[in-house]
Short mmCIF file of C-alpha atoms in Angstrom, two decimals:
data_model
loop_
_atom_site.label_atom_id
_atom_site.label_comp_id
_atom_site.label_asym_id
_atom_site.label_seq_id
_atom_site.Cartn_x
_atom_site.Cartn_y
_atom_site.Cartn_z
CA MET A 129 19.57 146.04 221.48
CA ASN A 130 21.79 149.09 221.12
CA ALA A 131 23.39 149.92 217.79
CA PRO A 132 26.56 147.79 217.55
CA VAL A 133 29.02 150.59 216.79
CA ILE A 134 32.52 150.93 218.22
CA ASP A 135 34.21 154.21 217.27
CA ARG A 136 35.94 157.22 218.81
CA ARG A 137 32.67 158.66 220.08
CA SER A 138 31.60 155.44 221.80
CA ARG A 139 35.10 155.18 223.28
CA THR A 140 34.84 158.66 224.79
CA ARG A 141 31.39 157.95 226.26
CA ALA A 142 32.60 154.64 227.72
CA LEU A 143 35.61 156.25 229.41
CA GLU A 144 33.40 158.92 230.95
CA SER A 145 31.04 156.25 232.21
CA LEU A 146 33.85 154.12 233.65
CA ALA A 147 35.19 157.12 235.55
CA THR A 148 31.85 157.97 237.15
CA SER A 149 29.74 154.79 237.38
CA ARG A 150 30.02 151.33 238.86
CA TYR A 151 29.96 148.31 236.56
CA ASP A 152 28.97 144.74 237.28
CA CYS A 153 31.88 143.34 235.24
CA ILE A 154 35.07 144.96 233.93
CA VAL A 155 37.00 142.65 231.60
CA VAL A 156 40.68 143.39 230.97
CA GLY A 157 42.00 141.91 227.73
CA GLY A 158 40.54 142.23 224.23
CA GLY A 159 41.42 138.84 222.77
CA VAL A 160 38.91 136.11 222.02
CA THR A 161 38.62 135.09 225.68
CA GLY A 162 38.09 138.62 227.00
CA ALA A 163 35.64 139.47 224.22
CA GLY A 164 33.80 136.22 224.94
CA VAL A 165 33.57 137.07 228.65
CA ALA A 166 32.23 140.53 227.83
CA LEU A 167 29.55 139.06 225.55
CA ASP A 168 28.55 136.42 228.07
CA ALA A 169 28.29 139.00 230.86
CA ALA A 170 26.44 141.61 228.81
CA SER A 171 23.99 139.04 227.42
CA ARG A 172 23.12 138.06 231.00
CA GLY A 173 22.18 141.68 231.70
CA LEU A 174 25.33 142.64 233.62
CA ARG A 175 26.67 146.14 233.07
CA THR A 176 29.91 145.29 231.32
CA ALA A 177 33.05 146.98 230.02
CA LEU A 178 35.85 145.46 227.93
CA ILE A 179 39.26 147.14 228.29
CA GLU A 180 42.15 146.56 225.88
CA ARG A 181 45.62 148.14 226.02
CA VAL A 182 46.24 148.01 222.25
CA ASP A 183 43.42 146.84 219.98
CA LEU A 184 40.92 144.02 219.63
CA ALA A 185 42.75 140.77 218.79
CA ALA A 186 46.11 142.53 219.08
CA GLY A 187 47.86 139.50 220.61
CA THR A 188 47.56 135.72 220.41
CA SER A 189 43.99 135.66 219.11
CA ARG A 190 44.97 136.91 215.64
CA TRP A 191 47.90 134.53 215.25
CA SER A 192 46.11 131.16 215.28
CA SER A 193 45.98 128.61 212.45
CA LYS A 194 42.42 129.77 211.65
CA LEU A 195 40.92 126.38 212.49
CA VAL A 196 37.91 125.32 214.56
CA HIS A 197 39.14 122.00 215.85
CA GLY A 198 36.93 119.05 216.59
CA GLY A 199 39.50 117.59 218.96
CA LEU A 200 41.59 115.26 216.79
CA ARG A 201 44.91 116.66 217.98
CA TYR A 202 43.85 116.15 221.60
CA LEU A 203 42.82 112.55 220.99
CA ALA A 204 46.39 111.92 219.83
CA LYS A 205 47.45 112.81 223.38
CA GLY A 206 44.76 110.62 224.91
CA ASP A 207 42.70 113.55 226.21
CA VAL A 208 39.16 112.52 225.29
CA GLY A 209 37.61 115.10 227.64
CA ILE A 210 39.15 118.10 225.98
CA ALA A 211 38.45 116.63 222.54
CA TRP A 212 34.78 116.32 223.48
CA GLU A 213 34.73 119.98 224.62
CA SER A 214 36.20 120.99 221.28
CA ALA A 215 33.67 118.98 219.27
CA ARG A 216 30.74 120.51 221.15
CA GLU A 217 32.04 124.07 220.79
CA ARG A 218 32.84 123.52 217.11
CA HIS A 219 29.23 122.50 216.60
CA ALA A 220 27.92 125.66 218.27
CA LEU A 221 30.28 127.91 216.30
CA MET A 222 29.53 126.37 212.91
CA THR A 223 25.76 125.97 213.27
CA THR A 224 24.59 128.89 215.44
CA ILE A 225 27.20 131.33 216.70
CA ALA A 226 29.16 132.13 213.53
CA PRO A 227 28.16 130.19 210.40
CA HIS A 228 29.26 133.19 208.32
CA LEU A 229 32.83 133.03 209.65
CA THR A 230 33.23 129.24 209.54
CA HIS A 231 33.14 126.57 206.88
CA ALA A 232 33.86 122.88 206.47
CA ALA A 233 37.42 122.22 205.39
CA ALA A 234 38.63 119.02 203.75
CA ASN A 235 41.80 117.59 205.34
CA ILE A 236 44.08 115.02 203.71
CA VAL A 237 46.67 112.92 205.49
CA PRO A 238 48.88 111.69 202.62
CA LEU A 239 49.83 108.03 202.85
CA ASP A 240 53.35 107.88 201.50
CA GLY A 241 56.87 107.02 202.56
CA SER A 242 56.70 109.40 205.53
CA THR A 243 53.53 107.66 206.75
CA PRO A 244 54.09 103.89 206.87
CA PRO A 245 51.03 101.62 206.93
CA SER A 246 51.17 101.11 210.71
CA LEU A 247 51.13 104.87 211.35
CA GLY A 248 48.40 105.30 208.77
CA LEU A 249 46.20 102.82 210.64
CA LEU A 250 46.76 104.64 213.93
CA VAL A 251 45.96 108.02 212.37
CA GLU A 252 42.82 106.64 210.74
CA ALA A 253 41.67 105.15 214.05
CA GLY A 254 42.04 108.56 215.71
CA ILE A 255 40.20 110.30 212.88
CA ARG A 256 37.29 107.86 213.12
CA LEU A 257 37.14 108.33 216.88
CA ALA A 258 37.02 112.08 216.32
CA ASP A 259 34.15 111.51 213.89
CA GLY A 260 32.35 109.69 216.68
CA LEU A 261 32.62 112.89 218.74
CA ARG A 262 31.24 114.78 215.73
CA LEU A 263 28.25 112.45 215.71
CA ALA A 264 27.77 112.71 219.48
CA SER A 265 27.80 116.51 219.28
CA HIS A 266 24.97 116.33 216.69
CA THR A 267 26.98 117.92 213.88
CA SER A 268 25.36 116.85 210.63
CA ARG A 269 27.18 114.75 208.03
CA HIS A 270 25.94 117.34 205.52
CA LEU A 271 28.12 119.92 207.27
CA LEU A 272 31.08 117.68 208.17
CA PRO A 273 31.06 114.45 206.12
CA ARG A 274 32.40 111.16 207.41
CA PRO A 275 36.10 110.38 206.95
CA SER A 276 37.17 108.01 204.20
CA ARG A 277 40.15 106.45 202.49
CA ILE A 278 40.88 107.93 199.08
CA SER A 279 43.10 106.82 196.23
CA ALA A 280 46.30 108.54 195.18
CA SER A 281 44.56 110.05 192.13
CA GLU A 282 41.77 111.43 194.33
CA ALA A 283 44.29 112.89 196.74
CA LEU A 284 46.07 114.61 193.85
CA VAL A 285 42.81 116.15 192.63
CA MET A 286 42.34 117.83 196.00
CA ALA A 287 46.02 118.59 196.62
CA PRO A 288 47.81 118.63 193.25
CA GLY A 289 51.12 119.65 194.79
CA LEU A 290 51.59 116.38 196.65
CA ARG A 291 54.62 114.26 195.79
CA GLN A 292 53.46 111.44 193.51
CA ASP A 293 56.35 109.04 194.05
CA GLY A 294 55.32 106.59 196.76
CA LEU A 295 51.87 108.11 197.27
CA ARG A 296 49.54 105.23 198.16
CA GLY A 297 46.48 107.37 198.77
CA GLY A 298 45.22 109.42 201.68
CA ILE A 299 42.83 109.69 204.59
CA LEU A 300 40.20 112.35 203.97
CA TYR A 301 38.39 113.95 206.90
CA TRP A 302 36.55 117.20 207.56
CA ASP A 303 36.97 119.81 210.26
CA GLY A 304 36.05 123.44 210.83
CA GLN A 305 37.97 126.40 209.46
CA LEU A 306 37.68 130.09 210.30
CA GLU A 307 37.54 132.80 207.71
CA ASP A 308 39.58 135.00 210.06
CA ASP A 309 40.30 134.70 213.78
CA ALA A 310 40.65 138.47 214.26
CA ARG A 311 37.27 139.02 212.60
CA LEU A 312 35.77 136.51 215.02
CA VAL A 313 37.06 138.58 217.96
CA THR A 314 35.71 141.78 216.44
CA ALA A 315 32.31 140.19 215.85
CA ILE A 316 32.16 138.93 219.44
CA ALA A 317 33.06 142.37 220.81
CA ARG A 318 30.50 144.16 218.64
CA THR A 319 27.83 141.66 219.63
CA ALA A 320 28.68 142.45 223.26
CA VAL A 321 28.15 146.13 222.43
CA ALA A 322 24.78 145.24 220.92
CA HIS A 323 23.88 143.80 224.33
CA GLY A 324 24.96 146.95 226.16
CA ALA A 325 28.67 146.46 226.80
CA ASP A 326 31.22 149.27 226.52
CA VAL A 327 34.45 148.56 224.60
CA VAL A 328 37.56 150.71 225.05
CA THR A 329 40.84 150.12 223.23
CA ARG A 330 44.14 151.99 223.73
CA CYS A 331 43.48 151.87 227.47
CA ALA A 332 45.98 150.31 229.88
CA ALA A 333 44.85 148.53 233.06
CA THR A 334 46.97 148.19 236.18
CA GLU A 335 46.47 147.45 239.90
CA LEU A 336 43.72 144.91 239.37
CA THR A 337 41.84 143.90 242.53
CA ASP A 338 38.57 142.07 242.95
CA THR A 339 36.48 145.25 242.53
CA THR A 340 38.79 148.01 241.25
CA VAL A 341 41.21 148.62 238.40
CA THR A 342 43.32 151.62 237.48
CA LEU A 343 42.76 152.64 233.87
CA ARG A 344 44.93 154.92 231.77
CA ASP A 345 43.59 156.39 228.55
CA GLU A 346 46.64 155.95 226.33
CA LEU A 347 45.41 158.61 223.89
CA ALA A 348 44.73 161.36 226.43
CA GLY A 349 47.23 160.34 229.12
CA VAL A 350 44.56 160.44 231.84
CA SER A 351 44.30 157.86 234.66
CA PHE A 352 41.42 157.01 236.98
CA THR A 353 40.02 154.15 239.05
CA ALA A 354 37.10 152.12 237.70
CA HIS A 355 34.81 150.09 239.95
CA GLY A 356 33.23 146.71 239.29
CA HIS A 357 33.97 143.00 239.51
CA VAL A 358 37.23 142.63 237.59
CA VAL A 359 38.19 139.85 235.17
CA ASN A 360 41.79 139.31 234.13
CA ALA A 361 41.70 137.87 230.60
CA THR A 362 45.09 139.12 229.45
CA GLY A 363 46.50 135.89 228.01
CA VAL A 364 50.28 135.73 228.15
CA TRP A 365 50.22 138.73 230.52
CA ALA A 366 47.82 137.12 233.03
CA GLY A 367 50.61 136.40 235.49
CA ASP A 368 51.36 140.12 235.74
CA HIS A 369 48.01 140.59 237.45
CA GLU A 370 47.60 137.29 239.34
CA PRO A 371 50.66 136.14 241.33
CA SER A 372 49.46 132.53 241.63
CA VAL A 373 49.56 132.09 237.85
CA HIS A 374 52.80 131.30 236.06
CA ILE A 375 52.81 131.67 232.27
CA GLU A 376 55.23 129.71 230.13
CA PRO A 377 54.64 131.01 226.58
CA SER A 378 55.09 128.76 223.59
CA ARG A 379 55.65 130.24 220.13
CA GLY A 380 53.53 128.97 217.27
CA SER A 381 55.07 130.18 214.00
CA HIS A 382 53.54 130.12 210.52
CA VAL A 383 54.74 131.04 207.05
CA VAL A 384 52.52 132.22 204.22
CA VAL A 385 52.95 131.25 200.56
CA ARG A 386 50.85 131.83 197.47
CA SER A 387 48.48 129.01 196.58
CA GLU A 388 50.13 128.33 193.22
CA ALA A 389 53.43 127.56 194.99
CA VAL A 390 51.87 124.38 196.41
CA GLY A 391 49.65 123.42 193.46
CA ARG A 392 46.49 125.42 194.36
CA PRO A 393 45.19 122.89 196.91
CA ARG A 394 41.47 122.51 197.64
CA ALA A 395 42.17 120.75 200.94
CA ILE A 396 44.36 121.16 203.98
CA PHE A 397 47.16 118.62 203.85
CA THR A 398 49.68 117.50 206.42
CA ALA A 399 53.24 116.30 206.85
CA PRO A 400 54.28 114.38 209.96
CA VAL A 401 57.00 115.86 212.16
CA PRO A 402 59.74 113.20 212.31
CA GLY A 403 60.12 111.66 215.75
CA HIS A 404 56.93 113.21 217.18
CA PHE A 405 53.91 110.88 217.04
CA GLY A 406 50.66 112.74 216.45
CA ARG A 407 52.34 116.02 215.54
CA PHE A 408 52.00 117.41 212.02
CA VAL A 409 52.74 120.52 210.01
CA PHE A 410 49.65 121.71 208.15
CA ALA A 411 49.33 123.50 204.80
CA MET A 412 46.05 125.38 205.05
CA PRO A 413 44.49 127.06 201.99
CA GLN A 414 42.99 130.49 202.64
CA PRO A 415 40.19 132.17 200.70
CA ASP A 416 42.35 134.94 199.22
CA GLY A 417 44.81 132.82 197.27
CA LEU A 418 47.24 132.21 200.12
CA VAL A 419 48.27 129.07 202.00
CA ILE A 420 49.35 129.16 205.64
CA ILE A 421 51.94 126.57 206.70
CA GLY A 422 52.27 125.92 210.43
CA LEU A 423 52.97 125.44 213.15
CA THR A 424 55.83 125.29 215.64
CA ASP A 425 55.71 124.74 219.38
CA GLU A 426 58.76 126.36 220.96
CA PRO A 427 59.09 127.63 224.56
CA VAL A 428 60.17 131.27 224.69
CA GLU A 429 61.02 133.96 227.22
CA GLU A 430 60.98 137.76 227.06
CA VAL A 431 59.22 137.91 223.69
CA ASP A 432 56.85 140.56 222.35
CA GLY A 433 53.40 139.13 223.06
CA VAL A 434 51.69 141.40 220.54
CA ALA A 435 53.76 140.60 217.44
CA PRO A 436 56.56 138.10 218.13
CA ASP A 437 59.15 137.59 215.43
CA VAL A 438 59.44 134.37 213.44
CA PRO A 439 63.03 133.13 213.82
CA PRO A 440 64.78 131.80 210.70
CA ASP A 441 64.98 128.35 212.33
CA ASP A 442 61.18 128.20 212.52
CA THR A 443 60.86 129.05 208.84
CA ARG A 444 63.41 126.39 207.91
CA PHE A 445 61.65 123.79 210.09
CA LEU A 446 58.24 124.45 208.55
CA LEU A 447 59.51 124.39 204.97
CA HIS A 448 61.66 121.31 205.53
CA THR A 449 58.76 119.39 207.10
CA ILE A 450 56.11 120.25 204.53
CA ASN A 451 58.56 119.60 201.68
CA GLN A 452 58.52 115.91 202.65
CA VAL A 453 55.15 115.61 200.93
CA LEU A 454 55.52 118.13 198.07
CA GLU A 455 56.46 117.41 194.46
CA GLN A 456 58.09 120.83 194.09
CA PRO A 457 59.86 121.80 197.34
CA LEU A 458 59.34 125.28 198.70
CA THR A 459 62.23 127.66 199.28
CA GLY A 460 62.54 130.86 201.26
CA SER A 461 61.77 132.88 198.13
CA ASP A 462 58.25 131.37 198.08
CA VAL A 463 57.44 132.87 201.47
CA VAL A 464 55.36 136.07 201.17
CA GLY A 465 54.58 136.49 204.86
CA ARG A 466 55.29 135.18 208.34
CA TYR A 467 53.58 135.39 211.70
CA ALA A 468 53.82 133.88 215.16
CA GLY A 469 51.63 133.84 218.25
CA LEU A 470 52.31 132.96 221.86
CA ARG A 471 50.22 130.28 223.54
CA PRO A 472 49.70 131.12 227.23
CA LEU A 473 50.78 127.84 228.84
CA VAL A 474 49.76 127.99 232.48
CA THR A 475 50.83 126.55 235.79
CA THR A 476 49.84 127.57 239.29
CA ALA A 477 52.44 128.45 241.89
CA GLY A 478 53.00 125.41 244.08
CA GLY A 479 50.29 123.48 242.30
CA GLY A 480 52.11 121.93 239.39
CA PRO A 481 50.98 122.02 235.78
CA SER A 482 47.42 121.59 234.59
CA ALA A 483 46.50 118.23 233.05
CA ASP A 484 47.44 119.53 229.61
CA ILE A 485 49.45 122.66 230.10
CA SER A 486 49.13 123.83 226.52
CA ARG A 487 45.42 123.23 226.00
CA ARG A 488 43.42 123.29 229.23
CA HIS A 489 42.29 126.64 230.55
CA LEU A 490 42.83 127.81 234.10
CA LEU A 491 40.28 129.76 236.14
CA VAL A 492 41.48 131.43 239.36
CA ASP A 493 38.82 132.81 241.71
CA GLN A 494 40.47 133.86 244.97
CA PRO A 495 39.12 136.46 247.46
CA GLY A 496 40.66 139.90 247.04
CA GLY A 497 41.90 139.33 243.49
CA PRO A 498 40.35 139.51 240.04
CA VAL A 499 38.74 136.49 238.45
CA THR A 500 41.53 135.26 236.17
CA ILE A 501 40.98 133.16 233.06
CA THR A 502 43.89 132.06 230.89
CA GLY A 503 45.24 129.16 228.85
CA GLY A 504 42.82 127.20 226.72
CA LYS A 505 42.33 127.55 222.98
CA LEU A 506 40.31 129.55 220.50
CA THR A 507 37.73 126.85 219.73
CA THR A 508 36.54 126.68 223.35
CA TYR A 509 36.58 130.43 224.11
CA ARG A 510 32.82 130.43 224.76
CA GLN A 511 33.02 127.69 227.37
CA MET A 512 35.88 129.53 229.09
CA ALA A 513 33.81 132.71 229.11
CA GLU A 514 30.80 130.92 230.57
CA ALA A 515 32.83 129.55 233.49
CA THR A 516 34.35 132.98 234.09
CA VAL A 517 31.05 134.83 234.16
CA ASP A 518 29.59 132.15 236.43
CA ALA A 519 32.34 133.11 238.88
CA VAL A 520 31.55 136.82 238.46
CA CYS A 521 27.88 136.12 239.07
CA ARG A 522 28.72 134.32 242.31
CA ARG A 523 30.61 137.40 243.45
CA ALA A 524 27.82 139.72 242.33
CA ARG A 525 25.13 137.45 243.80
CA SER A 526 23.44 137.27 240.42
CA THR A 527 21.42 134.27 239.28
CA ALA A 528 21.48 135.20 235.59
CA GLY A 529 22.20 132.19 233.39
CA CYS A 530 24.44 131.84 230.35
CA ARG A 531 22.87 132.49 226.92
CA THR A 532 25.82 132.30 224.55
CA ARG A 533 25.60 128.68 223.38
CA SER A 534 22.60 129.61 221.25
CA LEU A 535 23.35 133.31 220.70
CA PRO A 536 24.35 134.22 217.12
CA LEU A 537 27.01 136.85 216.54
CA LEU A 538 26.30 139.91 214.44
CA GLY A 539 26.12 138.88 210.80
CA ALA A 540 25.30 135.26 211.57
CA ALA A 541 22.53 133.42 209.73
CA SER A 542 21.85 129.99 208.33
CA ARG A 543 23.97 129.01 205.34
CA GLU A 544 20.86 129.10 203.17
CA VAL A 545 20.13 132.71 204.18
CA LEU A 546 23.77 133.69 203.72
CA SER A 547 23.71 132.30 200.17
CA ARG A 548 20.98 134.82 199.31
CA VAL A 549 22.63 137.96 200.74
CA ALA A 550 22.84 140.53 197.94
CA ALA A 551 26.51 141.44 198.26
CA PRO A 552 29.85 140.23 196.87
CA GLU A 553 30.70 136.71 198.04
CA ARG A 554 33.93 137.89 199.62
CA LEU A 555 32.04 140.34 201.85
CA VAL A 556 29.38 137.78 202.80
CA ARG A 557 31.92 135.28 204.09
CA ARG A 558 33.60 138.01 206.20
CA TYR A 559 30.58 140.03 207.36
CA GLY A 560 27.60 137.73 206.90
CA THR A 561 24.30 139.58 206.71
CA GLU A 562 26.15 142.85 207.37
CA ALA A 563 27.82 142.52 203.98
CA THR A 564 25.12 144.68 202.45
CA GLU A 565 26.04 147.52 204.84
CA VAL A 566 29.69 147.22 203.88
CA ALA A 567 28.86 147.20 200.17
CA ALA A 568 26.53 150.19 200.61
CA LEU A 569 29.53 152.30 201.58
CA GLY A 570 30.69 151.81 198.00
CA LEU A 571 27.63 153.68 196.71
CA VAL A 572 28.89 156.81 198.44
CA HIS A 573 32.58 156.09 197.88
CA PRO A 574 32.82 154.05 194.66
CA GLU A 575 36.61 154.37 194.60
CA LEU A 576 36.67 152.17 197.72
CA MET A 577 35.07 149.21 195.92
CA ARG A 578 38.45 148.44 194.36
CA PRO A 579 41.06 146.08 195.87
CA VAL A 580 43.67 147.85 197.97
CA SER A 581 46.54 146.40 195.90
CA GLU A 582 47.23 144.23 192.88
CA THR A 583 48.08 141.20 195.01
CA CYS A 584 45.34 141.51 197.67
CA PRO A 585 41.56 141.37 197.06
CA THR A 586 40.60 143.29 200.23
CA LEU A 587 38.30 146.18 199.29
CA GLY A 588 38.64 149.74 200.49
CA VAL A 589 35.10 149.67 201.89
CA GLU A 590 36.23 147.00 204.35
CA LEU A 591 38.70 149.47 205.80
CA LEU A 592 36.07 152.21 206.01
CA PHE A 593 33.64 149.87 207.77
CA GLY A 594 36.43 149.00 210.20
CA VAL A 595 36.74 152.66 211.23
CA LEU A 596 33.04 153.54 211.27
CA HIS A 597 31.71 150.43 213.03
CA GLU A 598 34.54 148.24 214.38
CA GLY A 599 36.69 150.57 216.49
CA ALA A 600 39.78 150.78 214.26
CA LEU A 601 41.80 153.85 215.26
CA THR A 602 45.01 153.45 213.25
CA ALA A 603 46.24 152.15 209.91
CA ALA A 604 47.77 149.18 211.74
CA ASP A 605 44.36 148.31 213.21
CA LEU A 606 42.98 148.17 209.68
CA VAL A 607 45.81 146.43 207.85
CA GLU A 608 46.72 143.93 210.56
CA ARG A 609 43.46 143.11 212.36
CA ARG A 610 40.17 144.29 210.77
CA THR A 611 41.63 142.81 207.60
CA ARG A 612 44.66 140.52 207.25
CA ILE A 613 46.40 142.42 204.48
CA SER A 614 49.65 142.24 206.44
CA PHE A 615 49.89 138.51 205.66
CA ASP A 616 50.98 139.58 202.17
CA ALA A 617 54.03 141.82 202.62
CA GLN A 618 53.80 142.97 198.99
CA ALA A 619 50.38 144.52 199.61
CA VAL A 620 51.12 146.41 202.81
CA ASP A 621 52.48 149.71 201.47
CA ALA A 622 49.59 150.26 199.06
CA ALA A 623 47.07 149.19 201.70
CA ARG A 624 48.47 151.62 204.26
CA GLU A 625 47.95 154.46 201.80
CA VAL A 626 44.31 153.45 201.44
CA ALA A 627 44.00 153.07 205.22
CA ASP A 628 45.35 156.59 205.77
CA ARG A 629 42.83 158.00 203.26
CA VAL A 630 40.01 156.08 204.95
CA LEU A 631 40.97 157.37 208.40
CA ALA A 632 41.00 160.95 207.09
CA LEU A 633 37.64 160.38 205.41
CA ALA A 634 36.13 159.01 208.63
CA ALA A 635 37.47 162.02 210.55
CA GLU A 636 35.76 164.35 208.07
CA HIS A 637 32.47 162.45 208.56
CA ALA A 638 32.82 162.81 212.34
CA ARG A 639 33.29 166.59 212.06
CA ALA A 640 30.36 167.00 209.69
#
């Protein structure tokens, strides 16, 4: 395989190649779906390019709840089929594709005044059904243990911030959690490069047809036509390139608080949304001392798809809901960060909504137009990519089969191997076996082995690796996507100073 490097030089070579050569597959959209399509196509031996207008994971794919769902939330809606898809894809992600970026997360449903016994029984029944899907997908109990009832004292050990008055106990279950959704996208894209794909960011795509697309290099201001079977994987912008697709975005907002504000929980815990059966607000501990509280589900129009704002009403809703189960209620002053993403809810013109507009993906394969893939969810990105590349192969008359279900991403290894990687634990859980390469940068630049700020443990070498290997071109790429420093507003200014120094350092290396 080719060296998995994305940088300014590889970008220049890719643009030159796109202007002069024909590709088998040109994917437009650098989110998790587009990156997944590029990896699937490249791993089948198709000459592949991935085109992104801004940056990898610039839109919805970096704004998720950082979970790898086994399908519980879909069972609450009676959709066993989509829950089964989620359980199977969770298994592949956690055991083969990305063990380094995933881990088992304990979840507690508190049984208190907001969860009467009848609702508790219904929730437990759904959780045990979801565990049946875990068993059917061959996910080991050692990785995701069976659910169980726990006492109030046990619940408070795992989530000390829970309100004690009226707490009868809890339902404990296990699901998958991502270290970082944007890092997952970056790892998928770099693995595609390792299989021969070209990746170009800061490149706009217009006039998509079945076999041509107009590309504009946003850095040089140069436009040209590229040739190859085109895939439209642009998420909330998919309808701009495929008239039969109508996108109805839904905003999912989150707020970020420090772990100590909610009692330093060791488990995700939930609070039911009043009047909405099966809908909860989650408090999700993160590895760097933060807790993400989400999420909302609000239809929106004319909103920035790259970085939508979090309205004050969303913040109030999330805090009010989670405060139902907290001993010490949160206030606005506890919030250190906010983010929102837009789900691409899809309908087809004249065809009505899909079976579950917010969760099922839509594949459009019509003569004369690009293959369009949109909708869906992060957990099942690989399955969406497989269906998309199957369609491309039919157009290209290729018989190459899908390989991605058993294809590890760069950095992936068994959990036993990962435990022996000679690098700081923080780097191992973000880079896997590549953590040693990240740490090695600190031998040459020891000043970059320090955290970028007093409140954020991200190391300077992570930013340097992002420029040298992961295609970061700007400080925003580094602070907002290769790392998630921007979740902590207090750390951003100091981190941007480090990012600017790293970009200058990388430029000096390139000139040397």
